[in-house]
Coordinates of N, CA and C in Angstrom, one line a residue:
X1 N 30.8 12.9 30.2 CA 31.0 11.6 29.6 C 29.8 10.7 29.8
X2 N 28.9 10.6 30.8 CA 28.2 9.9 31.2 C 26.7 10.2 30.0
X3 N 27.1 11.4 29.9 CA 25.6 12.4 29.0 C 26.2 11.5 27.7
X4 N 27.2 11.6 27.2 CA 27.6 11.0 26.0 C 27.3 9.8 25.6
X5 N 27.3 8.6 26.5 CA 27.1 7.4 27.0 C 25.3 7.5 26.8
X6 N 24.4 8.2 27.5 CA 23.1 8.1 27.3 C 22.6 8.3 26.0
X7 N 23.3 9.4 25.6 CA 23.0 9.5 24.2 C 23.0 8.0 23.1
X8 N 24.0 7.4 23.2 CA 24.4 6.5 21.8 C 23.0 5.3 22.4
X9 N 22.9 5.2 23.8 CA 22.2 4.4 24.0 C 20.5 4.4 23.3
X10 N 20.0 5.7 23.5 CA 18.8 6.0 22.9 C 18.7 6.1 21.7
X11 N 19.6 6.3 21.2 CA 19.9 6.2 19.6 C 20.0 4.5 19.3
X12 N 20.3 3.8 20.0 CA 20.2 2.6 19.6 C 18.9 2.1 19.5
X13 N 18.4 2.8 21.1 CA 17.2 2.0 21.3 C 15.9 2.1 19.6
X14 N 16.3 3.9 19.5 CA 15.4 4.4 17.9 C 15.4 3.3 17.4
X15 N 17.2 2.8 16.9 CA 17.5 2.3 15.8 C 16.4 0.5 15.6
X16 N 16.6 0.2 17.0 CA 15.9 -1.5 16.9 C 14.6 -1.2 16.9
X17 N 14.0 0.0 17.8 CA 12.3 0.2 17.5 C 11.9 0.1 16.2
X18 N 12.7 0.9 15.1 CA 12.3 0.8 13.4 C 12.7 -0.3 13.1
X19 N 13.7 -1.1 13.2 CA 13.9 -2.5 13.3 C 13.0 -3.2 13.4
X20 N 12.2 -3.2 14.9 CA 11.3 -4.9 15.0 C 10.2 -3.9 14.1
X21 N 9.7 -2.8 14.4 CA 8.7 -2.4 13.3 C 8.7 -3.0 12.2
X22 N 9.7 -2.6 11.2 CA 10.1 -3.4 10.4 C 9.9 -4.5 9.7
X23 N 10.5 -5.4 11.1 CA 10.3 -6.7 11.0 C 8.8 -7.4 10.9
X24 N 8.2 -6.8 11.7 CA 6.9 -6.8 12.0 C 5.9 -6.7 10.9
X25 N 6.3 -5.6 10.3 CA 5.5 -5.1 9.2 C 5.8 -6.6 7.9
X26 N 6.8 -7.2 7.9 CA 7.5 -8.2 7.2 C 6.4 -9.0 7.3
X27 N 6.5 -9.6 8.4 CA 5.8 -10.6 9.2 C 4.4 -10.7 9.1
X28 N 4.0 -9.2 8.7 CA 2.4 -9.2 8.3 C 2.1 -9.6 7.5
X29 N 3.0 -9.2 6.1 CA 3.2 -9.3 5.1 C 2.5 -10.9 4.7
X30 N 3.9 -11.1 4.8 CA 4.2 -13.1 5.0 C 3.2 -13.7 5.6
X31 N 2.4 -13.5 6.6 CA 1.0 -13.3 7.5 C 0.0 -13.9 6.2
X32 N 0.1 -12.9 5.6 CA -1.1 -12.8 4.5 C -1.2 -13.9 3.7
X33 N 0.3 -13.4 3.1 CA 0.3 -14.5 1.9 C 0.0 -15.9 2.5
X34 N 0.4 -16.2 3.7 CA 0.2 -17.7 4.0 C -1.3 -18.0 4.1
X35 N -2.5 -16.7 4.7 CA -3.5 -16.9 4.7 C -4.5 -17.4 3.7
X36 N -3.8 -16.5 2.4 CA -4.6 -16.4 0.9 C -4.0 -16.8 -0.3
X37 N -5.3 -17.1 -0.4 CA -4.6 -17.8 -1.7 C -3.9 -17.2 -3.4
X38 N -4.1 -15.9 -3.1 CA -3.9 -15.4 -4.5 C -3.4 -13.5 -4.1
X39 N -2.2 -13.6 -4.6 CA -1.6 -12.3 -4.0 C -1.1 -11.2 -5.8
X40 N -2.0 -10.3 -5.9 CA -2.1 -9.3 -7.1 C -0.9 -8.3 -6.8
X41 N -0.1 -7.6 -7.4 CA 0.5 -6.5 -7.4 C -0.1 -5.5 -8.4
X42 N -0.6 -4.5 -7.7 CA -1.1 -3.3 -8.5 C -0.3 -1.9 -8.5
X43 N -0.5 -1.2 -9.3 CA -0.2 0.6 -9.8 C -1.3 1.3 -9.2
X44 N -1.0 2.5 -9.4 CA -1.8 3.6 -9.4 C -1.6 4.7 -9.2
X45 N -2.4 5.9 -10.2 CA -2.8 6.7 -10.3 C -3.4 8.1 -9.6
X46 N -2.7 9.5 -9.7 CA -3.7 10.3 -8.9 C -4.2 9.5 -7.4
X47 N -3.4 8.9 -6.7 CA -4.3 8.4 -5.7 C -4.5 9.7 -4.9
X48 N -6.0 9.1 -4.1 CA -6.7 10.4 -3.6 C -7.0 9.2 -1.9
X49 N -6.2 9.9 -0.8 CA -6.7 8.8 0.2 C -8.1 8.7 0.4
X50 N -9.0 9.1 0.5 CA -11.0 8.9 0.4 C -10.7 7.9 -0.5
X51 N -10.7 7.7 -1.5 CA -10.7 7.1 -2.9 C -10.4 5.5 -2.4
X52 N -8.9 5.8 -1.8 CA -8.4 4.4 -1.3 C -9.2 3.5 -0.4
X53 N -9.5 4.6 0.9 CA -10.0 4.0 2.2 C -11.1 3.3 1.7
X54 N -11.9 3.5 0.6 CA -13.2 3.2 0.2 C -12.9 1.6 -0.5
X55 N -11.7 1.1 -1.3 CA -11.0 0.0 -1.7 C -10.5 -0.6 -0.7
X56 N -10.4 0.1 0.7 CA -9.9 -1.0 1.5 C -11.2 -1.4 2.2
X57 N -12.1 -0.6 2.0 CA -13.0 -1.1 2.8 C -14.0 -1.9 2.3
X58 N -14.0 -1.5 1.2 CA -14.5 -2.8 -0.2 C -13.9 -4.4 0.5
X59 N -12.8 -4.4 0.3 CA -12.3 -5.4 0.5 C -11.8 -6.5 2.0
X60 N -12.2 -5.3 3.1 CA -11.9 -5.7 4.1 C -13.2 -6.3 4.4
X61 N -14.5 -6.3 3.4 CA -15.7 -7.2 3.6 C -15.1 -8.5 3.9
X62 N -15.5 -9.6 4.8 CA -15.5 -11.0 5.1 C -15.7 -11.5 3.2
X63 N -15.4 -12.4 2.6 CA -15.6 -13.5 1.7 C -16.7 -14.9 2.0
X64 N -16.2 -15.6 1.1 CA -17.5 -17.0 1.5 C -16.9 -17.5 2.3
X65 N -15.4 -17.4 3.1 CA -14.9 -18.2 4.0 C -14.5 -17.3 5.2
X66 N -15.4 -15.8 5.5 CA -14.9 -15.4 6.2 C -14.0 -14.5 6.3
X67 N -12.9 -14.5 5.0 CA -11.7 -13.8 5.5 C -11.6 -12.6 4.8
X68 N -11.1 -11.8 5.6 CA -10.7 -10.6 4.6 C -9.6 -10.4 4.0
X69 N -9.6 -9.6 3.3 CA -8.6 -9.0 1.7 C -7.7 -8.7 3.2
X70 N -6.0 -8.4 2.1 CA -5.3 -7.3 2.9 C -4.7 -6.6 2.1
X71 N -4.6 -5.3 2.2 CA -3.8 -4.5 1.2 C -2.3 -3.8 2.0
X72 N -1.4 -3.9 1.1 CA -0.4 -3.1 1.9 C 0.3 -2.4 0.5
X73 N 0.6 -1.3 1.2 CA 1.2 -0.3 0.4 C 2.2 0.8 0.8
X74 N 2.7 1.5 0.2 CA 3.8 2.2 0.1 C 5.1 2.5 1.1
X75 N 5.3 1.0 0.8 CA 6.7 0.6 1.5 C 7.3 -0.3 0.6
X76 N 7.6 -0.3 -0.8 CA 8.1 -1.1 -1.7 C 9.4 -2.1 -1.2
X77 N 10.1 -1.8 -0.5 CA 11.2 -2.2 0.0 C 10.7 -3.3 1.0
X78 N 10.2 -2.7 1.7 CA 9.7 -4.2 2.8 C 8.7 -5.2 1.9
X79 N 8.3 -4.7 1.2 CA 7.3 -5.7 0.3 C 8.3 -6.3 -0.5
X80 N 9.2 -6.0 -0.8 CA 10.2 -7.3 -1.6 C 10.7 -7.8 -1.0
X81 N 11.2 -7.5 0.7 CA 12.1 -8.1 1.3 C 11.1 -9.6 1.6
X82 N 9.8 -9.0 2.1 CA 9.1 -9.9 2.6 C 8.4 -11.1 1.6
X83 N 8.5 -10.9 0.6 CA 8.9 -11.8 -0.8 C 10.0 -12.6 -1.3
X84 N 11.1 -11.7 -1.3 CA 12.0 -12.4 -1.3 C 12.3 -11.7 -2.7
X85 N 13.7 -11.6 -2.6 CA 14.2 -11.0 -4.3 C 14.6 -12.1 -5.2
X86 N 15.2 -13.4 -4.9 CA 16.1 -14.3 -5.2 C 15.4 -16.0 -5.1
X87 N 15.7 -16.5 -5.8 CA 15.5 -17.7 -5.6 C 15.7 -18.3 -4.1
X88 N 16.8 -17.9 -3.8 CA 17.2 -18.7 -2.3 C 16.3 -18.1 -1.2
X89 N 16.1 -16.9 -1.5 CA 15.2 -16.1 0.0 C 14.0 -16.0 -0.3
X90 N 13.1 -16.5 -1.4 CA 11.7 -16.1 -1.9 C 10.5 -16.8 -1.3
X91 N 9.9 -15.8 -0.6 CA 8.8 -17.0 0.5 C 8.2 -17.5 -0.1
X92 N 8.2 -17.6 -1.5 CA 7.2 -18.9 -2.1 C 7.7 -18.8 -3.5
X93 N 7.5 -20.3 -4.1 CA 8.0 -20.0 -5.5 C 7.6 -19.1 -6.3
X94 N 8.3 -18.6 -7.1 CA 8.4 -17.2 -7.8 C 7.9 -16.0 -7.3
X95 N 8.1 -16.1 -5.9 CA 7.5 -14.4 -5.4 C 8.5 -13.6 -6.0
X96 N 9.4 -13.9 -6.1 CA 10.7 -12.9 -6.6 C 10.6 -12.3 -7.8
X97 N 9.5 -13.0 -8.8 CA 9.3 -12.4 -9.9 C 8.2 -11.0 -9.5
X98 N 7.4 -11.2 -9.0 CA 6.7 -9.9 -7.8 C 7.7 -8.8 -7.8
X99 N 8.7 -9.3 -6.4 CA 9.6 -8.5 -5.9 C 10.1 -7.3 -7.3
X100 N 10.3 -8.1 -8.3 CA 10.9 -7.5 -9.7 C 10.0 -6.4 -9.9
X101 N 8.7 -6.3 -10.0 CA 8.5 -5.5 -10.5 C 7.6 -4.8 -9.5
X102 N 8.1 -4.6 -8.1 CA 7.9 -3.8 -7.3 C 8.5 -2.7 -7.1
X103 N 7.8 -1.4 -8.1 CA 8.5 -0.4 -7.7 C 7.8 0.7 -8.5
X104 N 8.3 1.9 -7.7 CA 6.9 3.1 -8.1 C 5.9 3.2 -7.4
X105 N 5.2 3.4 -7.9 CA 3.6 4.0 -7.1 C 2.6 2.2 -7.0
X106 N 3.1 1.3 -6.6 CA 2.4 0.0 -6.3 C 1.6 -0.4 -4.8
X107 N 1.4 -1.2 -5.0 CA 0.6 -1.9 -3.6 C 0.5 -3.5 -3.9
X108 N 0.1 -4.0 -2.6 CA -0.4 -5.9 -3.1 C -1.7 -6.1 -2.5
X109 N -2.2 -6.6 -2.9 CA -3.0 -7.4 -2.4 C -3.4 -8.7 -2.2
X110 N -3.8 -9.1 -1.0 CA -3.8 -10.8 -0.8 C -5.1 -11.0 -0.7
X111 N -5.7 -11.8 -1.2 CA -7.1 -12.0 -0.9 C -7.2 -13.9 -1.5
X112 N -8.4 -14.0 -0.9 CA -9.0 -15.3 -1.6 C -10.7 -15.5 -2.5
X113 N -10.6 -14.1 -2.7 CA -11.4 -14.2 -3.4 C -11.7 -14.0 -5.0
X114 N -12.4 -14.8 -5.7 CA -12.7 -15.2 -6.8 C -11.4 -14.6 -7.8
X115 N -11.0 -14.9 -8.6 CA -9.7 -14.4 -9.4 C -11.3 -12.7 -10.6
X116 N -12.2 -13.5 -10.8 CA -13.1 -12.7 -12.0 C -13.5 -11.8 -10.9
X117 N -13.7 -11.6 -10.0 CA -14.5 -10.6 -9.0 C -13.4 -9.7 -9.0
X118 N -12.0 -10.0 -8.6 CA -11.6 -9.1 -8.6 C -11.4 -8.4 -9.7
X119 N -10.8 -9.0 -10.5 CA -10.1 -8.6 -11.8 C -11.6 -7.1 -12.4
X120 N -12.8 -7.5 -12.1 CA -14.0 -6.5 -12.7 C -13.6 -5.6 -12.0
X121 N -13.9 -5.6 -10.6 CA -13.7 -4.3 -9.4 C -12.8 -3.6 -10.0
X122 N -11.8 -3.9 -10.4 CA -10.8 -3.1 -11.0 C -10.6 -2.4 -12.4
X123 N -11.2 -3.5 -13.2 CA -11.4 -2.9 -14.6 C -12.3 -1.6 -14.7
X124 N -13.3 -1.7 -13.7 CA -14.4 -0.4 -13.9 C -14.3 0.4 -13.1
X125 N -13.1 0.8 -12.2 CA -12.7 1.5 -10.8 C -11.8 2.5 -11.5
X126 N -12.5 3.9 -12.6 CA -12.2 5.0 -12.9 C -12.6 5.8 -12.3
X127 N -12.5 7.0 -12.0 CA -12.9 8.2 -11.3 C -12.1 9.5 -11.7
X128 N -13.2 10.3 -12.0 CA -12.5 11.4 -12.4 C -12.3 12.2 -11.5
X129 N -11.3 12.8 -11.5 CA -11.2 13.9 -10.4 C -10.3 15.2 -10.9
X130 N -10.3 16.2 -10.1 CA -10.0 17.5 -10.0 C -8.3 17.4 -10.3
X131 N -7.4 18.0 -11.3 CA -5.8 17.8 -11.3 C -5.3 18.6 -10.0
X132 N -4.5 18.2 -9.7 CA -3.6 19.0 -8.5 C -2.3 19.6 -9.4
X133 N -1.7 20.2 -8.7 CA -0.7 21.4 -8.8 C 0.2 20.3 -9.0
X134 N 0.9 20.4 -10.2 CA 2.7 19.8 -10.4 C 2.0 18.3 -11.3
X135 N 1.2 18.3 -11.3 CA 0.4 17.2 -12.6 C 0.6 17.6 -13.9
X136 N 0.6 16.2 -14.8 CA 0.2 16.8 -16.3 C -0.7 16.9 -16.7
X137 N -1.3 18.1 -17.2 CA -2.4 18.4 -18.0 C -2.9 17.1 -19.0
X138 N -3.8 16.1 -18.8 CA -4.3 15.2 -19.5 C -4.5 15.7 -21.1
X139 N -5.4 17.1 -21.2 CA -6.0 17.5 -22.3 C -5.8 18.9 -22.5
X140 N -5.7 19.4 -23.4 CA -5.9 21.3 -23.4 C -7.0 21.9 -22.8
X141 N -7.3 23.2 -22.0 CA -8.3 23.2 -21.8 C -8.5 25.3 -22.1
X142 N -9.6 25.2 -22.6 CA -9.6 26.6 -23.2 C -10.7 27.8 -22.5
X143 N -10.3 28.7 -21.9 CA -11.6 29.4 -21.7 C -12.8 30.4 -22.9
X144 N -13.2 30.7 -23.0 CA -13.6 31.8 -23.5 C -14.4 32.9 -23.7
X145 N -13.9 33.9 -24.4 CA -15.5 34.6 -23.5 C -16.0 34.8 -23.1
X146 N -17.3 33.6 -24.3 CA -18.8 33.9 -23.2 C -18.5 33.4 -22.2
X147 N -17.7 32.3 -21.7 CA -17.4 31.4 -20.4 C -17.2 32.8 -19.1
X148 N -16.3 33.5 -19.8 CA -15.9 34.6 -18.5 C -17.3 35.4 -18.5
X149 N -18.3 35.6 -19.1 CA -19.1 36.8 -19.7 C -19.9 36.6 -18.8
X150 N -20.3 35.3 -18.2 CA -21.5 35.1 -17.4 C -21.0 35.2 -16.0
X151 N -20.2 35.8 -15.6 CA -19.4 36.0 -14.4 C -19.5 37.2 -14.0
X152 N -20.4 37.4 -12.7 CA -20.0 39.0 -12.2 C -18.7 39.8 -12.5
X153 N -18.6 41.3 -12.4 CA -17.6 42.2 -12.5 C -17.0 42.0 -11.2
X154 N -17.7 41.5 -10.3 CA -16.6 41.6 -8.8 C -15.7 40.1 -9.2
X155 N -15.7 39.5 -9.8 CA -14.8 38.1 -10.2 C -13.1 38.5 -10.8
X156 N -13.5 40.0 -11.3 CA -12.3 40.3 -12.3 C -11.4 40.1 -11.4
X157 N -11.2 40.6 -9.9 CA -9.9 40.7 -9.6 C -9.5 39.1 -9.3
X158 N -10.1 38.6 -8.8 CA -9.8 36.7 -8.7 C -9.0 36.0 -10.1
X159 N -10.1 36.4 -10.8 CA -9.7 35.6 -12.4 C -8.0 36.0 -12.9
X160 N -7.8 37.5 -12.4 CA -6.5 38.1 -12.7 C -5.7 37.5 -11.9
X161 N -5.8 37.1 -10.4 CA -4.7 36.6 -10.1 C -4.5 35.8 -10.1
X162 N -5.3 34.6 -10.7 CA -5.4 33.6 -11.4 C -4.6 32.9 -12.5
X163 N -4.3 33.8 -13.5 CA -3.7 34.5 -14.7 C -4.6 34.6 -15.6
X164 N -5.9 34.8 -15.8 CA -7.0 35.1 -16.5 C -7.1 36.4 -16.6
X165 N -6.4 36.9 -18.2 CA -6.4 38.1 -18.1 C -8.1 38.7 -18.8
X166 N -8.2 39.6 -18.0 CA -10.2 39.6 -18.2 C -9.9 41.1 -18.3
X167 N -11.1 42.1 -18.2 CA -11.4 43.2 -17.9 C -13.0 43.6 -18.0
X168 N -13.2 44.7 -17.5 CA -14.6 45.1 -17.6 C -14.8 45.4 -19.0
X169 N -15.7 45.2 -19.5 CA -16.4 45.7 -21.0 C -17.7 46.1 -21.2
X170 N -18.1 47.1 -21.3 CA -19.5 47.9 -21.3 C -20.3 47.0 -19.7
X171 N -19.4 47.1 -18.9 CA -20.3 46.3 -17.6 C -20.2 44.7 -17.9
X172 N -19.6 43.9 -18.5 CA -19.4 42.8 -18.3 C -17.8 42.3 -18.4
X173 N -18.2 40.9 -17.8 CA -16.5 40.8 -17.5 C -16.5 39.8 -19.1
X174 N -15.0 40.3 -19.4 CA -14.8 39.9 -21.0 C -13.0 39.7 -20.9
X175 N -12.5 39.1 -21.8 CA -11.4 38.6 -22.2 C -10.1 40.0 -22.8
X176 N -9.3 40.5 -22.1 CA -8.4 42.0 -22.8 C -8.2 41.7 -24.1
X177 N -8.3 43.3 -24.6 CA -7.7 42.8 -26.1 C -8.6 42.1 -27.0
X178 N -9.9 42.0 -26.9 CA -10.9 41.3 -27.7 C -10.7 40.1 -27.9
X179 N -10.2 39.6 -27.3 CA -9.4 37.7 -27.3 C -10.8 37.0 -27.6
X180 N -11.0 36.4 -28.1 CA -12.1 35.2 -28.0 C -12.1 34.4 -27.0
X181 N -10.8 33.4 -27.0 CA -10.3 32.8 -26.0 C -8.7 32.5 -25.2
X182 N -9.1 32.3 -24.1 CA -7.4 32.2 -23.5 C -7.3 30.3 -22.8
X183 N -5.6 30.1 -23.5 CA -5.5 28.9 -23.0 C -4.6 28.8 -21.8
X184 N -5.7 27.9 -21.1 CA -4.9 28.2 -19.4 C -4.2 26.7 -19.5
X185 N -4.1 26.0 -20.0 CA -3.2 24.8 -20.3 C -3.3 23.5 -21.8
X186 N -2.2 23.2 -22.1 CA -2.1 22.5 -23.2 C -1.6 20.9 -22.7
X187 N -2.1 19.7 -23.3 CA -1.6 18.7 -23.1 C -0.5 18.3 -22.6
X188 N 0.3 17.7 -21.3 CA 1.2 17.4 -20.9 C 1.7 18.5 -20.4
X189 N 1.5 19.4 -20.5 CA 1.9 20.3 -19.5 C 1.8 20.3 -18.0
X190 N 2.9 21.0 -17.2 CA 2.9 21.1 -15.8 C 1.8 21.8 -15.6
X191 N 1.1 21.2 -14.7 CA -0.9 22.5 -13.9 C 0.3 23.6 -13.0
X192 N -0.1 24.4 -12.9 CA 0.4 25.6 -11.8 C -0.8 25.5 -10.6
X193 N -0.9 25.9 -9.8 CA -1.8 25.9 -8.7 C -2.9 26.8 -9.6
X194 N -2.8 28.2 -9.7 CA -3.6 29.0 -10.7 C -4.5 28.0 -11.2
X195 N -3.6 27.2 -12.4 CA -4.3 27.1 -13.7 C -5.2 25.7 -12.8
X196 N -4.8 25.2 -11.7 CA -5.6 23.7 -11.5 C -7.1 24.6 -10.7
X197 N -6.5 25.8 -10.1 CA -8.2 26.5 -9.3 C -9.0 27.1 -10.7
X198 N -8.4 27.2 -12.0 CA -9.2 27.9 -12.9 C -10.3 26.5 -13.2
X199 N -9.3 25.6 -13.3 CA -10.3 23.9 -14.0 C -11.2 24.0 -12.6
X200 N -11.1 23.9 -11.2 CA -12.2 23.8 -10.4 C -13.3 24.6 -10.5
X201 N -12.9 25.9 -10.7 CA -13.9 26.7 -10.7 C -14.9 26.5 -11.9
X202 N -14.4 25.6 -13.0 CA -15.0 25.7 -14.3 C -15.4 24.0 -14.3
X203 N -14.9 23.9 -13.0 CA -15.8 22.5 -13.5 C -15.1 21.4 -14.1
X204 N -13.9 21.7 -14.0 CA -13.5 20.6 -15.5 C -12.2 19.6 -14.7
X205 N -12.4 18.5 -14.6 CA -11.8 17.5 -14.0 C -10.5 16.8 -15.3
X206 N -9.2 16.8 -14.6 CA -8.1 16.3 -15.5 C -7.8 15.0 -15.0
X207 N -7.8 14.8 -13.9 CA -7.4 13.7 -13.2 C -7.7 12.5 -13.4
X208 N -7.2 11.1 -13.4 CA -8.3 10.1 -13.3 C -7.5 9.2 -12.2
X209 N -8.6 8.8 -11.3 CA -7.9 8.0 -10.4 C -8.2 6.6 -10.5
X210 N -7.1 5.6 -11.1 CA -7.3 4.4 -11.4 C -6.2 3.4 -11.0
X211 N -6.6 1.9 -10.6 CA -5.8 1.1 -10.2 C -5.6 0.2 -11.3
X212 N -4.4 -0.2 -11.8 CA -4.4 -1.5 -12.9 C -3.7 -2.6 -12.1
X213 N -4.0 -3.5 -12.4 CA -3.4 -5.0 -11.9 C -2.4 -5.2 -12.7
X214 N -0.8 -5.4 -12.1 CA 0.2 -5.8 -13.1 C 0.2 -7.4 -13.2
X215 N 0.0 -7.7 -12.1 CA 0.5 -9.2 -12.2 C -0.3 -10.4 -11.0
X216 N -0.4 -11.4 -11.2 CA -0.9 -12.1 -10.2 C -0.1 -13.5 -9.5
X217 N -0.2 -13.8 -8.8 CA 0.9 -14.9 -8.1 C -0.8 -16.1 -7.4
X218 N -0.7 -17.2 -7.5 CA -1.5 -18.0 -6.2 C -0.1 -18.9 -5.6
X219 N -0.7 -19.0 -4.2 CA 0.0 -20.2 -3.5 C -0.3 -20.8 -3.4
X220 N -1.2 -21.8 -4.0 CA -1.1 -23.1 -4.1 C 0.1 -23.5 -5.2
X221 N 0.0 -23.1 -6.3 CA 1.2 -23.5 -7.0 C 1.6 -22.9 -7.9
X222 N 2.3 -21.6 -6.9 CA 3.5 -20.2 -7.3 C 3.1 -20.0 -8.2
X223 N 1.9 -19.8 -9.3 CA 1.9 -19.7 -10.7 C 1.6 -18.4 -10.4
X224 N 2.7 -17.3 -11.8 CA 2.9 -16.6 -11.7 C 2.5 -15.4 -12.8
X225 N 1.8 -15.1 -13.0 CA 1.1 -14.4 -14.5 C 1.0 -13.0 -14.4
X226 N 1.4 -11.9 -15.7 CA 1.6 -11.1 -15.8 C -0.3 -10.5 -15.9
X227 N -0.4 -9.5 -16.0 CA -2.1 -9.1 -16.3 C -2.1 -7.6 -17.0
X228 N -0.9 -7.2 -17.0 CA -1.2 -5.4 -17.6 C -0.5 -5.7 -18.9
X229 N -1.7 -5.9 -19.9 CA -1.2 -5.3 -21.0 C -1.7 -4.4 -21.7

């Protein structure tokens, strides 16, 4: 009985640790916004963490007054709480319009720096990269041939389990069946692990890693403006 008793207790204690965390995390939040003056909600894309760390660290530069950016992300739910959903609970006029369209793959950011400085950093912040496994194929992509032809004979067995059906041909590696070419993916389609190590090996990047700005809020006077169109 006593064991039973210890149990519910440490289970409580879990329960309030994630609690004031929580809360905490709120409180950062709200932290921010009171510091800066202009708070963005953004999307994004293929995020790649290197990719990110490099945008926070952009922005964790000091400004002309010293302060730095804060970015928070992927906790949608405490980011609305700490906004506010409703007219009555919303920490500043119209955060709630925010709170609205927090959801999916977002982040915020609070900063006081220039509204045009940021808005560029982001407009030109594409990066191509490599697709991962369970992505959509952006584009078709086709091999052929000569592509396999210039490939040692010790490659055949890789390329096969790959699904690149190849074979030897008078001593070169060539396509079965005299194929010209084989399509290892079509637009919109699911990548398989295979077909994303065929695009690495060839070089050929699907991915794009990109941030859009949906919307922008200042606190000086809650004005609240849409930005993704």
């Amino acid at each position: 009985r006593p064991h039973h008793n210890h149990h519910s207790v440490a289970l409580t204690k879990t329960a309030k640790k994630t609690r004031d965390h929580k809360a905490s995390v709120v409180d950062e939040i709200r932290s921010a916004i009171d510091e800066h003056e202009t708070l963005y909600l953004f999307s994004y894309e293929n995020m790649r963490s290197n990719k990110f760390k490099a945008i926070r660290m952009d922005f964790r530069k000091p400004d002309m007054e010293g302060k730095s950016s804060r970015i928070f992300l992927g906790k949608n739910k405490l980011l609305q709480i700490a906004m506010g959903r409703t007219p009555e609970e919303e920490y500043g006029d119209n955060l709630r319009q925010v709170s609205k369209l927090t959801s999916g793959s977002v982040g915020l950011i609070l900063t006081s720096r220039p509204r045009d400085e940021v808005e560029s950093y982001f407009s030109s912040l594409v990066e191509e990269d490599y697709a991962r496994a369970g992505s959509k194929a952006s584009q078709k992509f086709v091999i052929t041939n000569e592509m396999v032809a210039t490939h040692p004979v010790s490659m055949v067995e890789q390329f096969r389990k790959l699904g690149l059906p190849v074979e030897v041909q008078n001593g070169r590696v060539g396509l079965i069946g005299g194929k010209t070419e084989h399509v290892v993916c079509k637009e919109g389609v699911t990548l398989s692990a295979e077909a994303c190590k065929l695009l690495v090996h060839f070089g050929v990047k699907l991915a794009e890693f990109r941030v859009k700005l949906i919307c922008r809020w200042s606190s000086g006077d809650g004005d609240f403006q849409m930005l993704d169109e």
